[in-house]
Tab-separated table of C-alpha atoms and ligand atoms in Angstrom:
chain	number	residue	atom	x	y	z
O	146	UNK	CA	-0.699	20.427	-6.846
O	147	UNK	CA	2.238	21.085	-5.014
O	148	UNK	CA	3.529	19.121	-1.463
O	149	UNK	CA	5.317	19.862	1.491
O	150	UNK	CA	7.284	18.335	4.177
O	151	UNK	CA	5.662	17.405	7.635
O	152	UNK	CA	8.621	18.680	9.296
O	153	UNK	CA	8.766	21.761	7.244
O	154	UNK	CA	5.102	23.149	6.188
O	155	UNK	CA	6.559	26.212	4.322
O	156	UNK	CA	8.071	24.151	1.804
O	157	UNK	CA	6.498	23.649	-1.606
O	158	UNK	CA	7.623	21.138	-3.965
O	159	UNK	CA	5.957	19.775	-7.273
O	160	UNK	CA	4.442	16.276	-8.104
O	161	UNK	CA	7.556	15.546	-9.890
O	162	UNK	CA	10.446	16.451	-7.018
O	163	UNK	CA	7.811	14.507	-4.431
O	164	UNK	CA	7.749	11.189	-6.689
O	165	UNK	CA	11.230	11.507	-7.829
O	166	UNK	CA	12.903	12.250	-4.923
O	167	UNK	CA	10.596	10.096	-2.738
O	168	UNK	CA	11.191	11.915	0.317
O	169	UNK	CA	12.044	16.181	1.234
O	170	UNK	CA	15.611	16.804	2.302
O	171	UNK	CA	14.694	17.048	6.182
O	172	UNK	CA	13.374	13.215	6.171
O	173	UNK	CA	9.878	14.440	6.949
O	174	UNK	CA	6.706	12.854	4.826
O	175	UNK	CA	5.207	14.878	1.906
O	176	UNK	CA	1.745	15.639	2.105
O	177	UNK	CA	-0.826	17.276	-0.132
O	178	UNK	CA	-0.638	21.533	0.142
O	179	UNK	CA	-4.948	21.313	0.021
O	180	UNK	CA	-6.928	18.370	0.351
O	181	UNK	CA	-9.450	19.573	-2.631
O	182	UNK	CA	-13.305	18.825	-1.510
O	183	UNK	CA	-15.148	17.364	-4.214
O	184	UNK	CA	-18.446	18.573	-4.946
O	185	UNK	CA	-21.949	16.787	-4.157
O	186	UNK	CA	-22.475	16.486	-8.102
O	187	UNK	CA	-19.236	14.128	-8.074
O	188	UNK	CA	-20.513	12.063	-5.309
O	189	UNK	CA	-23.406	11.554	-7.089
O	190	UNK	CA	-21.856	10.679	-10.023
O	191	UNK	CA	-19.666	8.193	-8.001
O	192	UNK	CA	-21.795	4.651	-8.415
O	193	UNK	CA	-21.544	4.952	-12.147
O	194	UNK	CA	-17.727	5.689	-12.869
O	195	UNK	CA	-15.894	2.846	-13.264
O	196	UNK	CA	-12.695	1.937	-11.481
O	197	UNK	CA	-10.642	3.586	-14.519
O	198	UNK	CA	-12.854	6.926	-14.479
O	199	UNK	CA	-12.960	7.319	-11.155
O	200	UNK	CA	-9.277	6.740	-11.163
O	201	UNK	CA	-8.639	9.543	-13.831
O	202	UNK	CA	-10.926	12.208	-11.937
O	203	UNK	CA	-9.443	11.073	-8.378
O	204	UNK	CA	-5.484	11.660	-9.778
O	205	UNK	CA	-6.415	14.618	-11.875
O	206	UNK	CA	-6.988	16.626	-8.856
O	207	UNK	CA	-3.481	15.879	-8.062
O	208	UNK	CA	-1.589	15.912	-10.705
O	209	UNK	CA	-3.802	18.573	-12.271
O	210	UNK	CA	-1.365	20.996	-14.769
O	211	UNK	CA	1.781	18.416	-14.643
O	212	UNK	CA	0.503	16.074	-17.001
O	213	UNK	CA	-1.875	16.090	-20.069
O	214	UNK	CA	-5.694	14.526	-19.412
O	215	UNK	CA	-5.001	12.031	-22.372
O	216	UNK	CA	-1.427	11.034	-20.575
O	217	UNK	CA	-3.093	10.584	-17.409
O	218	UNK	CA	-5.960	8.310	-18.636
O	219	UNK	CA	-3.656	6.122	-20.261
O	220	UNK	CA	-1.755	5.941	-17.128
O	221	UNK	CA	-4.424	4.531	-15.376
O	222	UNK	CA	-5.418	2.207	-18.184
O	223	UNK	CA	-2.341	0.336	-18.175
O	224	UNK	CA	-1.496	1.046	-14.340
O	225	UNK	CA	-4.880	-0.983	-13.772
O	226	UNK	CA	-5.512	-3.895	-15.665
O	227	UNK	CA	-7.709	-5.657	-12.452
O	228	UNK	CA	-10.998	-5.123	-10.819
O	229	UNK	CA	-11.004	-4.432	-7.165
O	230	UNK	CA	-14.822	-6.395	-6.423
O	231	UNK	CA	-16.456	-6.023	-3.000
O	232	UNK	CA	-17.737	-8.701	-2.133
O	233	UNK	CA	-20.967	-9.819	0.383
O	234	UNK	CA	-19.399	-11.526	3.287
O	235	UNK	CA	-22.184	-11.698	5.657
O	236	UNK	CA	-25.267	-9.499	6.738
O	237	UNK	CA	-24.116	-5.609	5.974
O	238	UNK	CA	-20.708	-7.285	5.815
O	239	UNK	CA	-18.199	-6.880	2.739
O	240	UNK	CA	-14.951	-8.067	1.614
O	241	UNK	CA	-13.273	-5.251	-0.737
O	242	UNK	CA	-10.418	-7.480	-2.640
O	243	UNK	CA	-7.863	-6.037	-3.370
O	244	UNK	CA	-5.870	-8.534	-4.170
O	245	UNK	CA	-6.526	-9.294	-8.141
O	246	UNK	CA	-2.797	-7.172	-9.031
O	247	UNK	CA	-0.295	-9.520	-10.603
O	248	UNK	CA	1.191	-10.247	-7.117
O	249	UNK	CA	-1.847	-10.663	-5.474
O	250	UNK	CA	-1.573	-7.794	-2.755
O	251	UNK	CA	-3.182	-4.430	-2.909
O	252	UNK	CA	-0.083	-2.690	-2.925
O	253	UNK	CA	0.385	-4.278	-6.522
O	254	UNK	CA	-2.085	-0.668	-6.550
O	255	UNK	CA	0.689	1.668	-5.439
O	256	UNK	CA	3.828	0.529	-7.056
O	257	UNK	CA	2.331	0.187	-10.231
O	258	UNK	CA	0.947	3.881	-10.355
O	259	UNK	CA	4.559	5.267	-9.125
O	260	UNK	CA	6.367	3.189	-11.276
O	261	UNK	CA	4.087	4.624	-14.536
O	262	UNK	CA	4.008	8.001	-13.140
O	263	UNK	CA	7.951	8.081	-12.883
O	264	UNK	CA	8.540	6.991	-16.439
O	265	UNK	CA	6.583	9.594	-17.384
O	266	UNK	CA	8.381	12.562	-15.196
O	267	UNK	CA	11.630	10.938	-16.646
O	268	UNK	CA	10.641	11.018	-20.314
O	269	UNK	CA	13.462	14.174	-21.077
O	270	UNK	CA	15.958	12.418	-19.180
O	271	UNK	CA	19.041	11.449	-21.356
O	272	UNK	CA	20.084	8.492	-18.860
O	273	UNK	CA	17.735	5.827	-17.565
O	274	UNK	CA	16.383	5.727	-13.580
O	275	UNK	CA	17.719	3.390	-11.504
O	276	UNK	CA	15.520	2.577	-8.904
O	277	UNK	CA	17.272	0.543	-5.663
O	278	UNK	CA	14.786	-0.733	-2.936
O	279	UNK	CA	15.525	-2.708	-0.610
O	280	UNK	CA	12.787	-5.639	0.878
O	281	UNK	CA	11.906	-7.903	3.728
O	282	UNK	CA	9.382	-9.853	1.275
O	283	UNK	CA	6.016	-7.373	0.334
O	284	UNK	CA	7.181	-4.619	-1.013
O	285	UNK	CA	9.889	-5.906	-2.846
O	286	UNK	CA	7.217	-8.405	-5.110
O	287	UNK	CA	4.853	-5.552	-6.145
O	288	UNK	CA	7.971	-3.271	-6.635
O	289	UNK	CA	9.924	-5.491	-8.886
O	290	UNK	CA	6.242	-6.540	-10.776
O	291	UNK	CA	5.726	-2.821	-11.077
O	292	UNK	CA	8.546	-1.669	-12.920
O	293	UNK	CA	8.888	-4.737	-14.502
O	294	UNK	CA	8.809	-4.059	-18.595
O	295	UNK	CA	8.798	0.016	-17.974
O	296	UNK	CA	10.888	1.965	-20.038
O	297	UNK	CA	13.540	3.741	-19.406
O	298	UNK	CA	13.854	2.515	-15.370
O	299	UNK	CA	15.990	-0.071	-14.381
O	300	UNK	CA	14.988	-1.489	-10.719
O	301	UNK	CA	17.589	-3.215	-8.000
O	302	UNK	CA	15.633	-5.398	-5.656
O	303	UNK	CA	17.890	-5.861	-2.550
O	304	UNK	CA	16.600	-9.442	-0.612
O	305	UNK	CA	18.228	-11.029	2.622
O	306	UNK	CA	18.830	-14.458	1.434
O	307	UNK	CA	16.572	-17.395	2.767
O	308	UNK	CA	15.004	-14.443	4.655
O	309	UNK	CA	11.651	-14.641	2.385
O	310	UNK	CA	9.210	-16.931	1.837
O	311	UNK	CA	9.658	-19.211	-1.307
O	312	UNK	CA	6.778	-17.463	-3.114
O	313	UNK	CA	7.812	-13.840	-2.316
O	314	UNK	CA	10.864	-14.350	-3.796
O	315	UNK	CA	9.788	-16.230	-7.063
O	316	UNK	CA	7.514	-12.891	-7.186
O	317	UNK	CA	10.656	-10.756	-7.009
O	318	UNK	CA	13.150	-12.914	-8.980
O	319	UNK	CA	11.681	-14.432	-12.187
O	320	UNK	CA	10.980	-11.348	-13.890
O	321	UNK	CA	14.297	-10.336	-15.581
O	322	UNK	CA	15.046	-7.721	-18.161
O	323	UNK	CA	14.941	-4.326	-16.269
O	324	UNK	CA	14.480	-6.043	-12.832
O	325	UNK	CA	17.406	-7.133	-10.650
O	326	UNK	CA	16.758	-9.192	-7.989
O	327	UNK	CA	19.753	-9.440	-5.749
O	328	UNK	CA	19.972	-12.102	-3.119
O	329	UNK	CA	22.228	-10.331	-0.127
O	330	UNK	CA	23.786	-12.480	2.729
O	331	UNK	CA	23.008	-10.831	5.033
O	332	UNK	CA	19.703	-9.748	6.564
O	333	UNK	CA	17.030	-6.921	5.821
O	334	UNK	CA	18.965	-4.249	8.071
O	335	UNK	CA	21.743	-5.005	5.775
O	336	UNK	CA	20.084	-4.549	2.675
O	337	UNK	CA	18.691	-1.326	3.450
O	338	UNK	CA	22.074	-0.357	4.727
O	339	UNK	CA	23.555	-0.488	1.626
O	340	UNK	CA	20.697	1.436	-0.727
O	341	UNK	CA	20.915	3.565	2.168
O	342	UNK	CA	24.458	4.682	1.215
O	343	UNK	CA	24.024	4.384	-2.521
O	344	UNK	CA	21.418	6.973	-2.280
O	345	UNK	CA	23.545	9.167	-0.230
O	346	UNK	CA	26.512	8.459	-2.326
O	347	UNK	CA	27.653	11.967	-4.302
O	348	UNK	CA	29.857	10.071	-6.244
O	349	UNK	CA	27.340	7.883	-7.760
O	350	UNK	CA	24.690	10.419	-7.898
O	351	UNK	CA	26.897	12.442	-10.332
O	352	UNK	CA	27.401	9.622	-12.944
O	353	UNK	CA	23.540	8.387	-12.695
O	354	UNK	CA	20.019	8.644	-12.002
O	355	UNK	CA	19.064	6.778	-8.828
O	356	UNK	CA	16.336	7.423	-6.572
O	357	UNK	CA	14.065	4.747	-4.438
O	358	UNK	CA	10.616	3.525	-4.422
O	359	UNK	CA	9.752	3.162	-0.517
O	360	UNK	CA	6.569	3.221	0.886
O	361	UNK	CA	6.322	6.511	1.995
O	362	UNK	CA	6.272	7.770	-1.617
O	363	UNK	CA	3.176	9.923	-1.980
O	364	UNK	CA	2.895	7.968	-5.531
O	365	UNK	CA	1.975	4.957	-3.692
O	366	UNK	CA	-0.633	6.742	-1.230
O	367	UNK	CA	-2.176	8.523	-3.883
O	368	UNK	CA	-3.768	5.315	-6.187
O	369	UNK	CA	-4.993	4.229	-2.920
O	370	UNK	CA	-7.710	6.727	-2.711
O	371	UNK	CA	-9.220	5.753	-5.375
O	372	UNK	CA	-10.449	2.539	-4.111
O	373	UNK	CA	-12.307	3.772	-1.238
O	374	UNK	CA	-14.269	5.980	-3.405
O	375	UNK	CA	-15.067	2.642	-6.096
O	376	UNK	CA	-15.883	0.723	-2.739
O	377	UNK	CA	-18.596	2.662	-1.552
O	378	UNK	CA	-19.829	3.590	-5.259
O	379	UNK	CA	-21.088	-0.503	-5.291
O	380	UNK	CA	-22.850	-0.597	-1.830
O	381	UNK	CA	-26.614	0.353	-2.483
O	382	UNK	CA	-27.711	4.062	-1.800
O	383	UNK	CA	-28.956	3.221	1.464
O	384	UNK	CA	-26.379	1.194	2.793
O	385	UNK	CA	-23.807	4.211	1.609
O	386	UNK	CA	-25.420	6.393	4.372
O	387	UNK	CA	-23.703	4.615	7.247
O	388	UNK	CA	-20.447	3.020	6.413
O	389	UNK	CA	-17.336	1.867	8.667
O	390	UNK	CA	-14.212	0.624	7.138
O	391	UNK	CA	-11.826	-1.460	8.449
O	392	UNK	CA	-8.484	-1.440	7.428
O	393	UNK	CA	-5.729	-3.890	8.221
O	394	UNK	CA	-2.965	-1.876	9.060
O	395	UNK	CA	1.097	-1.959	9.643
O	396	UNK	CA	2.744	1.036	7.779
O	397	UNK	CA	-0.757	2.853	7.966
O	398	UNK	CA	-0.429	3.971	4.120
O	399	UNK	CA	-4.160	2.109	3.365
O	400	UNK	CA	-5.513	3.851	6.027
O	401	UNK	CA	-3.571	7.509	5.545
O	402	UNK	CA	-5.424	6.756	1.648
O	403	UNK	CA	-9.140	6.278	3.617
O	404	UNK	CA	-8.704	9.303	5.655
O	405	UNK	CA	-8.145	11.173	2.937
O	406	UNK	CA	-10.418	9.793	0.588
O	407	UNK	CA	-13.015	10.918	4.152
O	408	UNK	CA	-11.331	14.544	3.532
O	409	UNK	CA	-11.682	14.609	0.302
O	410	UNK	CA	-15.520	14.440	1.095
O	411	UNK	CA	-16.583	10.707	0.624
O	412	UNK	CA	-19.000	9.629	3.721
O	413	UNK	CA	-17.381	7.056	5.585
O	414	UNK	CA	-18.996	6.856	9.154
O	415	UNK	CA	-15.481	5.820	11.020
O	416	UNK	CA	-12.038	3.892	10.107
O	417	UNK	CA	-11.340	0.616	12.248
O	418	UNK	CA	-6.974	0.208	12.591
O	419	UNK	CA	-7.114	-3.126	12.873
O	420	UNK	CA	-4.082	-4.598	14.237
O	421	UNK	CA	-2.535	-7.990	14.773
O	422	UNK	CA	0.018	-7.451	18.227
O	423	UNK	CA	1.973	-4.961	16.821
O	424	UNK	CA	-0.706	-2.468	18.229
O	425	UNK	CA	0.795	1.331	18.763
O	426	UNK	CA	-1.514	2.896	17.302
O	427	UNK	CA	-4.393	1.326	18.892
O	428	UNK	CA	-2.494	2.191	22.392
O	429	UNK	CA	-2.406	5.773	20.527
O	430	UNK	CA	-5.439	5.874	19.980
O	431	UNK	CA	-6.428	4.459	23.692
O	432	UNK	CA	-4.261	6.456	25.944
O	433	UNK	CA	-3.441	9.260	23.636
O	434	UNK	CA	0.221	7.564	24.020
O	435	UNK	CA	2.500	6.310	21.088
O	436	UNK	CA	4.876	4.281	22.238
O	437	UNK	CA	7.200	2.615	19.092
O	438	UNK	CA	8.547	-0.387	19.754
O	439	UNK	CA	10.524	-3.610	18.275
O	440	UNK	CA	8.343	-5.557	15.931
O	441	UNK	CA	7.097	-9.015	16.881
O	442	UNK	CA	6.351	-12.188	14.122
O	443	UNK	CA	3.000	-12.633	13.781
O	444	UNK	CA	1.097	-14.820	11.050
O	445	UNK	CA	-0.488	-11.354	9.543
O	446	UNK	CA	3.474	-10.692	8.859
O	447	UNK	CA	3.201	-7.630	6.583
O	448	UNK	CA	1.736	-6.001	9.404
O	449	UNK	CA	4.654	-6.441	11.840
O	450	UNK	CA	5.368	-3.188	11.956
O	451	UNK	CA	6.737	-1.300	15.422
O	452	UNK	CA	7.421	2.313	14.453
O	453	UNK	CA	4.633	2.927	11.266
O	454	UNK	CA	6.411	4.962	8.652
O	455	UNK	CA	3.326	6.891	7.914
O	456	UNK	CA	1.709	7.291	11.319
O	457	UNK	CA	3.428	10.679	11.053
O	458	UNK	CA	1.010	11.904	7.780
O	459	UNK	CA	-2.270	11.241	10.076
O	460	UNK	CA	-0.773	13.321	12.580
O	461	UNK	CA	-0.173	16.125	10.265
O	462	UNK	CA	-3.649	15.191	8.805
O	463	UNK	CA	-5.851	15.794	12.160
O	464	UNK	CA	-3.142	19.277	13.330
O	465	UNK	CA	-1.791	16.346	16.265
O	466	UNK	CA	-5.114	16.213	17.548
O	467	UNK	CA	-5.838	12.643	19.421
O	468	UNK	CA	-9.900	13.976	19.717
O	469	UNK	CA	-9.593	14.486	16.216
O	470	UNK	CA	-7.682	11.753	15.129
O	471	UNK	CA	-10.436	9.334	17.471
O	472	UNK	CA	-13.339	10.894	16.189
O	473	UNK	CA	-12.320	9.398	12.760
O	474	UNK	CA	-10.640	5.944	13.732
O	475	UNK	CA	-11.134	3.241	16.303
O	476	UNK	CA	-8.447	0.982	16.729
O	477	UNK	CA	-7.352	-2.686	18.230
O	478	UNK	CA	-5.001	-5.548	17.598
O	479	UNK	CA	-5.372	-9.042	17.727
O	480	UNK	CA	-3.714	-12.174	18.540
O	481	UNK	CA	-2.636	-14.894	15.942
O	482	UNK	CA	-5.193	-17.192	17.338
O	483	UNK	CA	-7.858	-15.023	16.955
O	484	UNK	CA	-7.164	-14.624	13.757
O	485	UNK	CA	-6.573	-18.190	12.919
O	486	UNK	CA	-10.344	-18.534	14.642
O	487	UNK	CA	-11.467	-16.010	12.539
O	488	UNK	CA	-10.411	-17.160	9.114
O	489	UNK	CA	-11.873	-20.948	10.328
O	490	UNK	CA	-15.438	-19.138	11.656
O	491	UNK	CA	-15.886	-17.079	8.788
O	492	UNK	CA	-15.287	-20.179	6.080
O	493	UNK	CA	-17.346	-22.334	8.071
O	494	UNK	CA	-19.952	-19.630	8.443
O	495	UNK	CA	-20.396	-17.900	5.356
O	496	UNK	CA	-17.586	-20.089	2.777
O	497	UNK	CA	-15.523	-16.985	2.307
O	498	UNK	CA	-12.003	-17.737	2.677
O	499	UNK	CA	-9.700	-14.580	4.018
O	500	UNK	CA	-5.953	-14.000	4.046
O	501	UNK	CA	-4.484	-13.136	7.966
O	502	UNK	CA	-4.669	-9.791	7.050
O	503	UNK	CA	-8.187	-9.628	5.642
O	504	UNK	CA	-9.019	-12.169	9.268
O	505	UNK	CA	-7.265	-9.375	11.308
O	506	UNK	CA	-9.817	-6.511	9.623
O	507	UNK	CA	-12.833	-8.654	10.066
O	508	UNK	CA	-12.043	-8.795	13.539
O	509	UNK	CA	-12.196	-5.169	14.073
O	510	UNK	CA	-14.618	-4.636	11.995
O	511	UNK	CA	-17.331	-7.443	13.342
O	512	UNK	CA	-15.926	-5.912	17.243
O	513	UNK	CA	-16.921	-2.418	16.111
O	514	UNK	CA	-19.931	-2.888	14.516
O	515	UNK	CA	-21.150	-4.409	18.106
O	516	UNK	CA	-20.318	-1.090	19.454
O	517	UNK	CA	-22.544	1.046	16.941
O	518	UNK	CA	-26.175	1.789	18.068
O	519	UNK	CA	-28.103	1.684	14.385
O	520	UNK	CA	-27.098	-0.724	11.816
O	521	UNK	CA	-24.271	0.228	10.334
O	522	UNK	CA	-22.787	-1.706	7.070
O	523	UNK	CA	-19.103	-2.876	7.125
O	524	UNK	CA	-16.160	-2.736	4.538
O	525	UNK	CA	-12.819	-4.748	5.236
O	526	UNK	CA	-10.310	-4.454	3.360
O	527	UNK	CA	-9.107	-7.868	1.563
O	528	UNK	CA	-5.278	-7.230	0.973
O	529	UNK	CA	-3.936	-9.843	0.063
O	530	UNK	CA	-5.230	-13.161	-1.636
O	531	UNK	CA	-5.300	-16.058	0.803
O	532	UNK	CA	-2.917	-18.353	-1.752
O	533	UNK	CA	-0.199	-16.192	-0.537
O	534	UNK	CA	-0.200	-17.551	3.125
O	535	UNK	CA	-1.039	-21.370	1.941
O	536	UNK	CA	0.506	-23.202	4.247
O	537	UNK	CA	-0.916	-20.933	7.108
O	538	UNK	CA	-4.510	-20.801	5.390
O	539	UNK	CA	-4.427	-24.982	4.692
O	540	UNK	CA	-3.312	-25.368	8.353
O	541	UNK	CA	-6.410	-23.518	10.165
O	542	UNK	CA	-9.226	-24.462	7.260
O	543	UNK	CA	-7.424	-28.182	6.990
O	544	UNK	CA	-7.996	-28.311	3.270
O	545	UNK	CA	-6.019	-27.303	0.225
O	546	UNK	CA	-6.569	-24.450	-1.745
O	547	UNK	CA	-6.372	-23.577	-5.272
O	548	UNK	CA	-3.614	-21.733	-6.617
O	549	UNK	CA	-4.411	-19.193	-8.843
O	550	UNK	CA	-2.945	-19.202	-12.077
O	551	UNK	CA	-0.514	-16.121	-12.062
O	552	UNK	CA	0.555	-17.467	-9.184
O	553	UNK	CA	1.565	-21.075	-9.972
O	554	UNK	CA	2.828	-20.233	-13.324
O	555	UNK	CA	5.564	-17.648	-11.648
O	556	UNK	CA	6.523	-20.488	-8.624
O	557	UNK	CA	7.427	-22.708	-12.032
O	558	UNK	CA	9.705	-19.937	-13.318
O	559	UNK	CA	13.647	-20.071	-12.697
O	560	UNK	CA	15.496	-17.679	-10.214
O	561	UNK	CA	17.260	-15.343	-11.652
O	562	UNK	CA	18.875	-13.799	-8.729
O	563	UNK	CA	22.059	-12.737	-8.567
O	564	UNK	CA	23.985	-13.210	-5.128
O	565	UNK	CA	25.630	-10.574	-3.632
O	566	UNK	CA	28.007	-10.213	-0.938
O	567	UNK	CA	26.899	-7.569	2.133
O	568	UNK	CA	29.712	-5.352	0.716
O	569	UNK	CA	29.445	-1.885	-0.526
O	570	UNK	CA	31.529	-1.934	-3.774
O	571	UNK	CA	30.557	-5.199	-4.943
O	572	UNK	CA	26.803	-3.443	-4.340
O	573	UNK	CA	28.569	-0.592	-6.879
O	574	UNK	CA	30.094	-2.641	-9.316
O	575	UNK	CA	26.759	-4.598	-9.839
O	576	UNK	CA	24.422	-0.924	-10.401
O	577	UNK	CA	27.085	0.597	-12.031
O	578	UNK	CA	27.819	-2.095	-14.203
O	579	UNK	CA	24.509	-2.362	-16.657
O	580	UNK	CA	25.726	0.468	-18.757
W	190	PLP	C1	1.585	-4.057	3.349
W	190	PLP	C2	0.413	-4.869	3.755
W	190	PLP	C3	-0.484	-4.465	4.780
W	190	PLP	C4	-0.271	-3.207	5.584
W	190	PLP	O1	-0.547	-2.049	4.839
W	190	PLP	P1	-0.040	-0.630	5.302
W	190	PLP	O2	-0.446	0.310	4.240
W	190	PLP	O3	1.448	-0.732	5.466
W	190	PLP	O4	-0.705	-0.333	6.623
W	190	PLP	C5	-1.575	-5.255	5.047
W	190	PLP	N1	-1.790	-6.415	4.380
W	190	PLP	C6	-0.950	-6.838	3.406
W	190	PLP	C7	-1.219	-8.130	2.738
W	190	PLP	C8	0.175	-6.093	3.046
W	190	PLP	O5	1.005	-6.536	2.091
């Protein structure tokens, strides 16, 4: 399968260049050249593949001649060692967690596909990948836990110190060996400034590999697929004939994954964007306006997103067409107090405890499903397991929760970060200095 740029459709690059390079020289997205149908006899086949299988025949399509079959299964073996369950929530209601990853957030999914699918494309190289990403908190955990232990790729996570929550950065900076987790002083714009200019830096880029592992690598979209396709393989036959997802969304790569997962030919009804206040694509999707605009906090916080980095791929996806683009998605955000009422009705209700970001899907989900005419069943997605956002969870429910174990066993662990002044060349001396 080859990929080209959203700002430049006649351009054709391989899997490789895409997931190595991250993004095409014009700082457009890459998207798939065909998004292959799959046949009725696959569908079928759908409810009995498990998650592994499916995942195999979902990437084979494309990564198709790059890599061997028997390379590619093993891939997904390893890249997956957790179920993602859906669970019964309420009448025609589920919960799809996705949150059973090692840092207990679906995109645990995505950086551990792109970090096994890059130490494959590097296997010829002679020097090892360095891999510099810079975080605010979420990425940075399942980035660092990604990589963590693959050969021959050494990963820089760039922090802004006391900037992250205490359990986001025991995530990023217990792991050691090829991960270095370095604590900036400074704050996220900072941090990003400076892999900015190591990535740009000629200099560098002579004497060693270095490339980055943001979210709008396709790598990280493309494992996401496969989960809509295992979601609706476990609802019964009849409740598969009307479905509605609703997807939690900040950078939009979940739901970019579910509308191509619809393209790809698996019948989802409609997609629900469901926002907390950081709503521009709901206003897109209202007034046929997008309107980017500074971020605001809010307790769903990996959905604080102003500008969504891959907003532009379902553009590209629907030809810029807001009838087209509605016809597949309805969209809303939310206030922190609904959400907080949410999380409190539903465990009161039905004893199912959600994350914000799970609450903030519900809400969408449950408001949608009022606006359907037949009975329609319901997916959210769960992203992220409520133990991550304790003390906001304990505060609405007013009751502890368990920790799970991989969780509490890694806040126990010593910090290994090392600090690093917001300065350029000490930022070189550091990457340059492993060797
Ligand atoms: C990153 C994240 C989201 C938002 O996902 P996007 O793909 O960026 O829209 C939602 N929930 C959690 C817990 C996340 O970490």
């Amino acid at each position: 399968m080859k990929f080209y740029s959203t700002k430049d459709k006649s351009l054709r690059v391989s899997l490789k260049e895409a997931v190595l390079t991250g993004m095409p020289p014009d700082h457009g997205l890459y998207m798939p050249e065909t998004v292959p149908t799959l046949t009725p006899e696959f569908l079928k086949r759908v409810p009995d593949l498990s998650f592994h299988d499916l995942a195999f025949e979902l990437a084979r399509v494309f990564v198709d001649e790059e890599i061997s079959d028997e390379k590619l299964k093993d891939l997904v073996n390893d890249a997956f060692p957790f179920d993602a369950p859906l669970v019964p929530v309420s009448d025609h209601i589920y919960a799809l967690e996705l949150f059973h990853g090692p840092t207990l957030a679906f995109k645990d999914f995505g950086a551990r596909f792109m970090s096994r699918l890059m130490a494959l494309f590097i296997q010829n190289f002679s020097k090892e990948l360095k891999i510099l990403v810079a975080t605010s908190g979420d990425t940075g955990s399942a980035v660092a836990s990604g990589f963590y232990n693959v050969p021959g790729i050494r990963v820089y996570v760039l922090y802004p110190a006391g900037k992250v929550s205490e359990i986001q950065e025991k995530q990023m900076a217990t792991l050691g060996k090829n991960v270095i987790a370095l604590k900036v002083h400074g704050v996220f714009d900072d941090c990003q400034s400076l892999v900015k200019k190591a990535l740009a830096d000629e200099k560098l880029r002579k004497s060693f590999v270095i490339s980055s592992a943001n979210s709008i690598n396709i790598a990280r979209l493309i494992p996401q697929i496969f989960y809509y396709f295992y979601a609706w393989g476990q609802l019964d036959e009849k409740e598969r004939k009307h479905c509605v997802v609703s997807v939690p969304s900040g950078n939009f790569g979940n739901l970019t994954a579910g509308l191509l997962a619809k393209r790809m030919g698996l019948p989802i009804r409609r997609f629900v964007d469901a926002a907390n206040v950081n709503d521009v694509v709901p206003e897109y999707l209202n007034t046929a306006r997008f309107n980017p605009r500074p971020s605001v906090q809010t307790i769903s916080s990996a959905m604080d997103v102003g500008n969504p980095s891959n907003f532009e791929r379902i553009l590209d996806l629907y030809g810029y067409s807001h009838q087209a683009i509605t016809r597949d998605i309805w969209g809303k955000g939310y206030s922190d107090e609904q959400t907080k009422y949410k999380i409190r009705e539903t465990m009161e209700k039905t004893g199912y405890l959600c994350d914000p970001h799970g609450a903030v899907g519900l809400l969408g989900l449950e408001e949608y499903l009022n606006l359907e005419k037949k009975p329609v069943t319901g997916i959210f997605l769960e992203t992220a397991h409520p133990a991550k956002f304790k003390p906001i969870v304990e505060n609405v429910i007013g009751k502890e929760i368990p920790m799970p174990e991989r969780l509490s066993e890694c806040l126990e662990k010593p910090l290994l970060s090392v600090p690093l002044k917001n300065d350029y060349k000490a930022f070189v001396r550091v990457v340059t200095s492993d060797e």
